[in-house]
Tab-separated table of C-alpha atoms in Angstrom:
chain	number	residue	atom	x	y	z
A	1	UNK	CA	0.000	0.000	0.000
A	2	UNK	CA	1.217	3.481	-1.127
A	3	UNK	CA	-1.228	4.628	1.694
A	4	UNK	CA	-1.831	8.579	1.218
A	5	UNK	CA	0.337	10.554	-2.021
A	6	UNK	CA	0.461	14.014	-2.870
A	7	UNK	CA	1.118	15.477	-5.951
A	8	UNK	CA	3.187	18.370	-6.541
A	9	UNK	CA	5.777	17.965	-3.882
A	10	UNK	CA	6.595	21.525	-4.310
A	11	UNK	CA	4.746	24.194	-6.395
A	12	UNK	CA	5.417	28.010	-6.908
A	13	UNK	CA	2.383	30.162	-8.579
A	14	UNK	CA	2.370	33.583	-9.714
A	15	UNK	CA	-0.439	35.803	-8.046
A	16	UNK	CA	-3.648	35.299	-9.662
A	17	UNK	CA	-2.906	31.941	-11.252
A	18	UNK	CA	-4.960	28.821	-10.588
A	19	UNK	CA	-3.772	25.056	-9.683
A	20	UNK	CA	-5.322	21.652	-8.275
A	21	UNK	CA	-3.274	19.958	-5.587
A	22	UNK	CA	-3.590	15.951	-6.225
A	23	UNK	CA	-4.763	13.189	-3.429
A	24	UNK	CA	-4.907	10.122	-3.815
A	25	UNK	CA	-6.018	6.960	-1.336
A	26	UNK	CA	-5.166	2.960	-1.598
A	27	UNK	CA	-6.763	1.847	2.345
A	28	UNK	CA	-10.116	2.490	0.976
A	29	UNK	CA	-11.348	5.122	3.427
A	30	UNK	CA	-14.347	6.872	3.198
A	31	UNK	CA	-12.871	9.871	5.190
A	32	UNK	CA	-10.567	12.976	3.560
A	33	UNK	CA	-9.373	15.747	5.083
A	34	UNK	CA	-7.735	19.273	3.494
A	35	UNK	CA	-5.400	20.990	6.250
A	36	UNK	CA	-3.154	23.403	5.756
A	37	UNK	CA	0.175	24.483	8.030
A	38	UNK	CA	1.304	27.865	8.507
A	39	UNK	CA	4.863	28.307	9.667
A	40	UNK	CA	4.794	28.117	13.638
A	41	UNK	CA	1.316	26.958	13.541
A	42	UNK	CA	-0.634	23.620	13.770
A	43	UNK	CA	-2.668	22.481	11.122
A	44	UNK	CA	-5.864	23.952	10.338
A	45	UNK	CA	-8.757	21.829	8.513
A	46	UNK	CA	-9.545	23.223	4.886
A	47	UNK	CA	-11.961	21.078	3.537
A	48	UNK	CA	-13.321	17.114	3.884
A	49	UNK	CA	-15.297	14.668	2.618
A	50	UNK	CA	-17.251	11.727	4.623
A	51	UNK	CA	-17.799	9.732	1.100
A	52	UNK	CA	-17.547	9.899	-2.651
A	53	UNK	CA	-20.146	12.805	-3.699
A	54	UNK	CA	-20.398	14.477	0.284
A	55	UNK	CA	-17.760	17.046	0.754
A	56	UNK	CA	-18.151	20.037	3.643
A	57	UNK	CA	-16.663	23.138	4.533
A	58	UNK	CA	-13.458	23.199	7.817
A	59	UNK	CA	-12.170	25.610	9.414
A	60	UNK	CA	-10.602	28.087	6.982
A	61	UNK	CA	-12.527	27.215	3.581
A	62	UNK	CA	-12.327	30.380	1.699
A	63	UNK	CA	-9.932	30.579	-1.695
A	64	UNK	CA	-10.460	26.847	-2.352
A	65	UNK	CA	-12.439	24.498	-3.934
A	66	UNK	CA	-12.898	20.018	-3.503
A	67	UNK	CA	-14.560	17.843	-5.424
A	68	UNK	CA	-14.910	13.878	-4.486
A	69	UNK	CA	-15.922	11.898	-7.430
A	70	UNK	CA	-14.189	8.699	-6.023
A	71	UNK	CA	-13.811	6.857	-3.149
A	72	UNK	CA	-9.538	7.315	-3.764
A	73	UNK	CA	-8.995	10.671	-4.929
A	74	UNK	CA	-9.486	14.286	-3.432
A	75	UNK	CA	-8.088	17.064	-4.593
A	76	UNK	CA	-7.820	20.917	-3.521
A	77	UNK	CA	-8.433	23.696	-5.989
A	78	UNK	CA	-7.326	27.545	-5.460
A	79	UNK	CA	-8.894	29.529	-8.241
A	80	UNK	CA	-6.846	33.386	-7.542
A	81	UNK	CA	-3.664	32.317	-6.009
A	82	UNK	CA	-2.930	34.685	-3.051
A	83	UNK	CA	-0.030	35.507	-1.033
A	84	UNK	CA	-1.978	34.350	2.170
A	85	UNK	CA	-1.974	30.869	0.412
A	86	UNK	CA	1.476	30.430	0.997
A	87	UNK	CA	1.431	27.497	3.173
A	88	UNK	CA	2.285	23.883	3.397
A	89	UNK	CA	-0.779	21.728	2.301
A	90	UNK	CA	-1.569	18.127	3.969
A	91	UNK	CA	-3.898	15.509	2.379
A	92	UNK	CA	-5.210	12.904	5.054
A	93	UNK	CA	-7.898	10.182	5.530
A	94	UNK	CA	-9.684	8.045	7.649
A	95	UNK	CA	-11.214	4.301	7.883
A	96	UNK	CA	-14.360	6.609	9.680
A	97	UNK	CA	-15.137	3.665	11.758
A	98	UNK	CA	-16.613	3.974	15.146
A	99	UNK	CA	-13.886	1.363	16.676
A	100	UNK	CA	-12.306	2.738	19.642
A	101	UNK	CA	-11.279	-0.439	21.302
A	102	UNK	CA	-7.469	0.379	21.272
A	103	UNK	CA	-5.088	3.401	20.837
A	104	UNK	CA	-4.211	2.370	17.296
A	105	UNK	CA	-6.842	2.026	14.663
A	106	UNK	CA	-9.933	4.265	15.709
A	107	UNK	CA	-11.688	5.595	13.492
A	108	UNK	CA	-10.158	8.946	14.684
A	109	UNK	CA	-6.461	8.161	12.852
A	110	UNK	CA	-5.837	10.106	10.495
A	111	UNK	CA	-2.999	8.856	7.668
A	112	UNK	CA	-1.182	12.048	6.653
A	113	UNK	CA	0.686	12.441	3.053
A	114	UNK	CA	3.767	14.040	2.608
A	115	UNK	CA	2.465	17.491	2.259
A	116	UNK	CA	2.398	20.098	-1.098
A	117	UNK	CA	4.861	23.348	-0.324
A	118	UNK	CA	3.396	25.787	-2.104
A	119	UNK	CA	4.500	29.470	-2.197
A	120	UNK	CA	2.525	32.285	-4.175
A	121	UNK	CA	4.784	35.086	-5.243
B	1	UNK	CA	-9.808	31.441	18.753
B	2	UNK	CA	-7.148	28.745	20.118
B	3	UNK	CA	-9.163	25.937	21.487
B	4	UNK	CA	-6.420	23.787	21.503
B	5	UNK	CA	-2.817	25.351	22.982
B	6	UNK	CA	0.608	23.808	23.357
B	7	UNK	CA	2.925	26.702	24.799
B	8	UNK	CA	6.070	25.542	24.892
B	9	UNK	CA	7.335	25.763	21.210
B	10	UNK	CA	10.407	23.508	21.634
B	11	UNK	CA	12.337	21.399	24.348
B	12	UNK	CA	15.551	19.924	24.839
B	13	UNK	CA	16.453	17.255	26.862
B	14	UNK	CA	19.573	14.760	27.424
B	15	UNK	CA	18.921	10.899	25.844
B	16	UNK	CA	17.523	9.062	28.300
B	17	UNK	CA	15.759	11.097	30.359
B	18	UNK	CA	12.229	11.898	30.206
B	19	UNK	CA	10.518	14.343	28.484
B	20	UNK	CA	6.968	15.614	28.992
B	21	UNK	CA	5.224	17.639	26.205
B	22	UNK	CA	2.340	19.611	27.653
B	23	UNK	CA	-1.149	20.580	25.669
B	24	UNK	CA	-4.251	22.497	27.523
B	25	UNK	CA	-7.860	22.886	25.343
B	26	UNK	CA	-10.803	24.716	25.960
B	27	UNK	CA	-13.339	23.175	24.339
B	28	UNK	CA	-15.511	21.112	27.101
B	29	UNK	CA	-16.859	19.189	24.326
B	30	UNK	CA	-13.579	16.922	23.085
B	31	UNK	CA	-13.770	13.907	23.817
B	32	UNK	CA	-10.872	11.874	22.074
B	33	UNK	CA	-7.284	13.551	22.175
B	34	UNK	CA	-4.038	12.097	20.182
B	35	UNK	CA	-0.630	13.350	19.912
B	36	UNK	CA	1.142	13.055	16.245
B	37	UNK	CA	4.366	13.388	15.805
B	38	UNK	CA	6.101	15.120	12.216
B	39	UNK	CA	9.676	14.753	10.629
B	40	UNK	CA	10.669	17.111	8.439
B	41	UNK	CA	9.581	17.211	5.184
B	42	UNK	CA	7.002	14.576	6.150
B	43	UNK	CA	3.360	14.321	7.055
B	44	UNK	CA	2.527	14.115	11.070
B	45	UNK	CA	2.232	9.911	11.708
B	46	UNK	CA	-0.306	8.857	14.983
B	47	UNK	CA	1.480	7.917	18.005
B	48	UNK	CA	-0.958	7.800	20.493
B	49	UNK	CA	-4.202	8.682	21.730
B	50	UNK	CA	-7.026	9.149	24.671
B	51	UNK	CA	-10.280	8.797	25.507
B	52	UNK	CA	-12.045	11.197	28.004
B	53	UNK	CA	-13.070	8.183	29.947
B	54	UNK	CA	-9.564	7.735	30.650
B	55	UNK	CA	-6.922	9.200	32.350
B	56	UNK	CA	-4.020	7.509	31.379
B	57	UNK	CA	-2.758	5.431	28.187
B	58	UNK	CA	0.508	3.539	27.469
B	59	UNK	CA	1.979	2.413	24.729
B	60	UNK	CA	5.642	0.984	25.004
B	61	UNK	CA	8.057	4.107	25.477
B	62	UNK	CA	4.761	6.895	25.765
B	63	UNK	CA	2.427	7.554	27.859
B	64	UNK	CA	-0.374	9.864	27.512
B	65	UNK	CA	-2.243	11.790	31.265
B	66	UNK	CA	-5.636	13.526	30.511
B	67	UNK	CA	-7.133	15.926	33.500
B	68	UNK	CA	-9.933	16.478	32.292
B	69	UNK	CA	-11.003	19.186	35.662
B	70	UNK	CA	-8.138	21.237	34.096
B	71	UNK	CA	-8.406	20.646	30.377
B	72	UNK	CA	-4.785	19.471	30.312
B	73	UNK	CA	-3.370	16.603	28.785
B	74	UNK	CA	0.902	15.671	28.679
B	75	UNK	CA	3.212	12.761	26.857
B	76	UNK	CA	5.691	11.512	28.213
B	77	UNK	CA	8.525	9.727	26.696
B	78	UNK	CA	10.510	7.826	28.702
B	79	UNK	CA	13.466	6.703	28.287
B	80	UNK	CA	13.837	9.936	24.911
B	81	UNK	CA	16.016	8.574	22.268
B	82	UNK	CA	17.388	11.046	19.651
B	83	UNK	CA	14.926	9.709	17.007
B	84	UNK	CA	12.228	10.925	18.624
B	85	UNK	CA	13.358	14.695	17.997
B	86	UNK	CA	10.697	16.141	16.123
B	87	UNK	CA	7.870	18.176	16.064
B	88	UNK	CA	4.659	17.109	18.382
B	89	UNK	CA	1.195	18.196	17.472
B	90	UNK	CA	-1.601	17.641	19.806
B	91	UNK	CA	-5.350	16.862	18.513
B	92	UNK	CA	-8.416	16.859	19.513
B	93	UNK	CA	-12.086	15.880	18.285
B	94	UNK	CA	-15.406	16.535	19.478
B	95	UNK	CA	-18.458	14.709	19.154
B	96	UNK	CA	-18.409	11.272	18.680
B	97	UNK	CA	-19.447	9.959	15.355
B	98	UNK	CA	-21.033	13.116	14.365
B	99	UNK	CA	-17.590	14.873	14.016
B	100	UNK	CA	-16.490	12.686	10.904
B	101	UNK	CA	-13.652	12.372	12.584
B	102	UNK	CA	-12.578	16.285	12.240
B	103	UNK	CA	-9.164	17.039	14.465
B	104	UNK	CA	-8.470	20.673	15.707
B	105	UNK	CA	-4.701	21.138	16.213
B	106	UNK	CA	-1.959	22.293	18.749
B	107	UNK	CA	0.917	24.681	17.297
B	108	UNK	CA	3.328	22.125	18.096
B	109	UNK	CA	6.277	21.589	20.232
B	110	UNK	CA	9.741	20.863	18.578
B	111	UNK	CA	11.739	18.345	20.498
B	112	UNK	CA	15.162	18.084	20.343
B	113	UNK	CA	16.803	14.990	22.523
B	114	UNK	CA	20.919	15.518	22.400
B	115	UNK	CA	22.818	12.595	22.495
């Protein structure tokens, strides 16, 4: 299992431009999640989606766009690259079961991919 | 609005010793906390969680308090190894099944253990 990739690994964008920041799933998870790390700062939840076709609004939505038209991929769309979208971008998902009998393997793990650096000049 | 806060932004500590990585929250409704940790250039792997039934949870080399009365939770690492210098994020979700699983984040402590 590749688990959770991320495609570009690095990405620089000119003001204004537009780009879609890849996601892609082999554990079958129903669960995605868009965050997004500032430097000093923890993550912050973007976007995510609970199943192919359902996707809802985080934290700190605004400048971006998902789709989910399979259960494997999810990616992130910025339509006006901004300055404030400098960030480092995280792709993660989830099994979404309800399982909490040990402290590995709830439904609450989240499998992280190696991040998108992106920096709009 | 922080609702989850981890103050210390790095520590250092000698191999072998223990090290205790602190994280307060505010919001009364969490009820499942986990610590991640991240390498650089990586994405942040699970290393260990909590219930708020609980107050305590080990796993080999970490253990995890939660006080709930205070809204604090700490891991320690005992005995620290230098491959466990990296960057700890605490978590925390709300809500049960309802939350789809949704994590709200700590800034993160770097830890550095010196050989």
């Amino acid at each position: 299992n590749a688990g959770v990739t991320q495609t570009p690994k690095f990405r620089i964008l000119k003001i204004g431009q537009s780009m879609t920041l890849q996601c892609t799933q082999d554990m079958n998870h129903n669960y995605m999640y868009w965050y997004r790390q500032d430097p000093g700062m923890g993550l912050k939840l973007i976007y995510y989606s609970v199943g192919a076709g359902i996707t809802d609004k985080g934290e700190v939505p605004n400048g971006y766009n998902v789709s989910r038209s399979t259960t494997e991929d999810f990616p992130l769309r910025l339509e006006l690259a901004a300055p404030s979208q400098t960030s480092v971008y995280f792709c993660a998902s989830s099994s979404g079961t309800s399982g909490r009998a040990n402290n590995r393997g709830s439904y609450n793990e989240q499998f992280f991919g190696p991040g998108t650096r992106l920096t709009v000049l | 609005d922080q609702q989850v806060k981890q103050n210390s932004p790095s520590l250092s500590v000698q191999e072998g010793r223990i090290s205790i990585l602190n994280c307060d929250y505010t919001n009364s409704m969490f009820d499942y906390f986990l610590w991640y940790k991240k390498y650089p250039a990586e994405g942040p792997t699970f290393l260990i969680s909590i219930s708020s039934i609980k107050d305590k949870n080990e796993d080999g080399r970490f253990t995890v308090f939660l006080n709930k009365s205070a809204k604090h939770l700490s891991l320690h690492i005992v005995p620290s190894q230098p491959g466990d210098s990296a960057v700890y994020f605490c978590a925390a979700s709300a809500g049960g099944g309802t939350s789809y699983g949704k994590l709200t984040f700590g800034q993160g402590t770097i830890l550095t253990v010196h050989p």
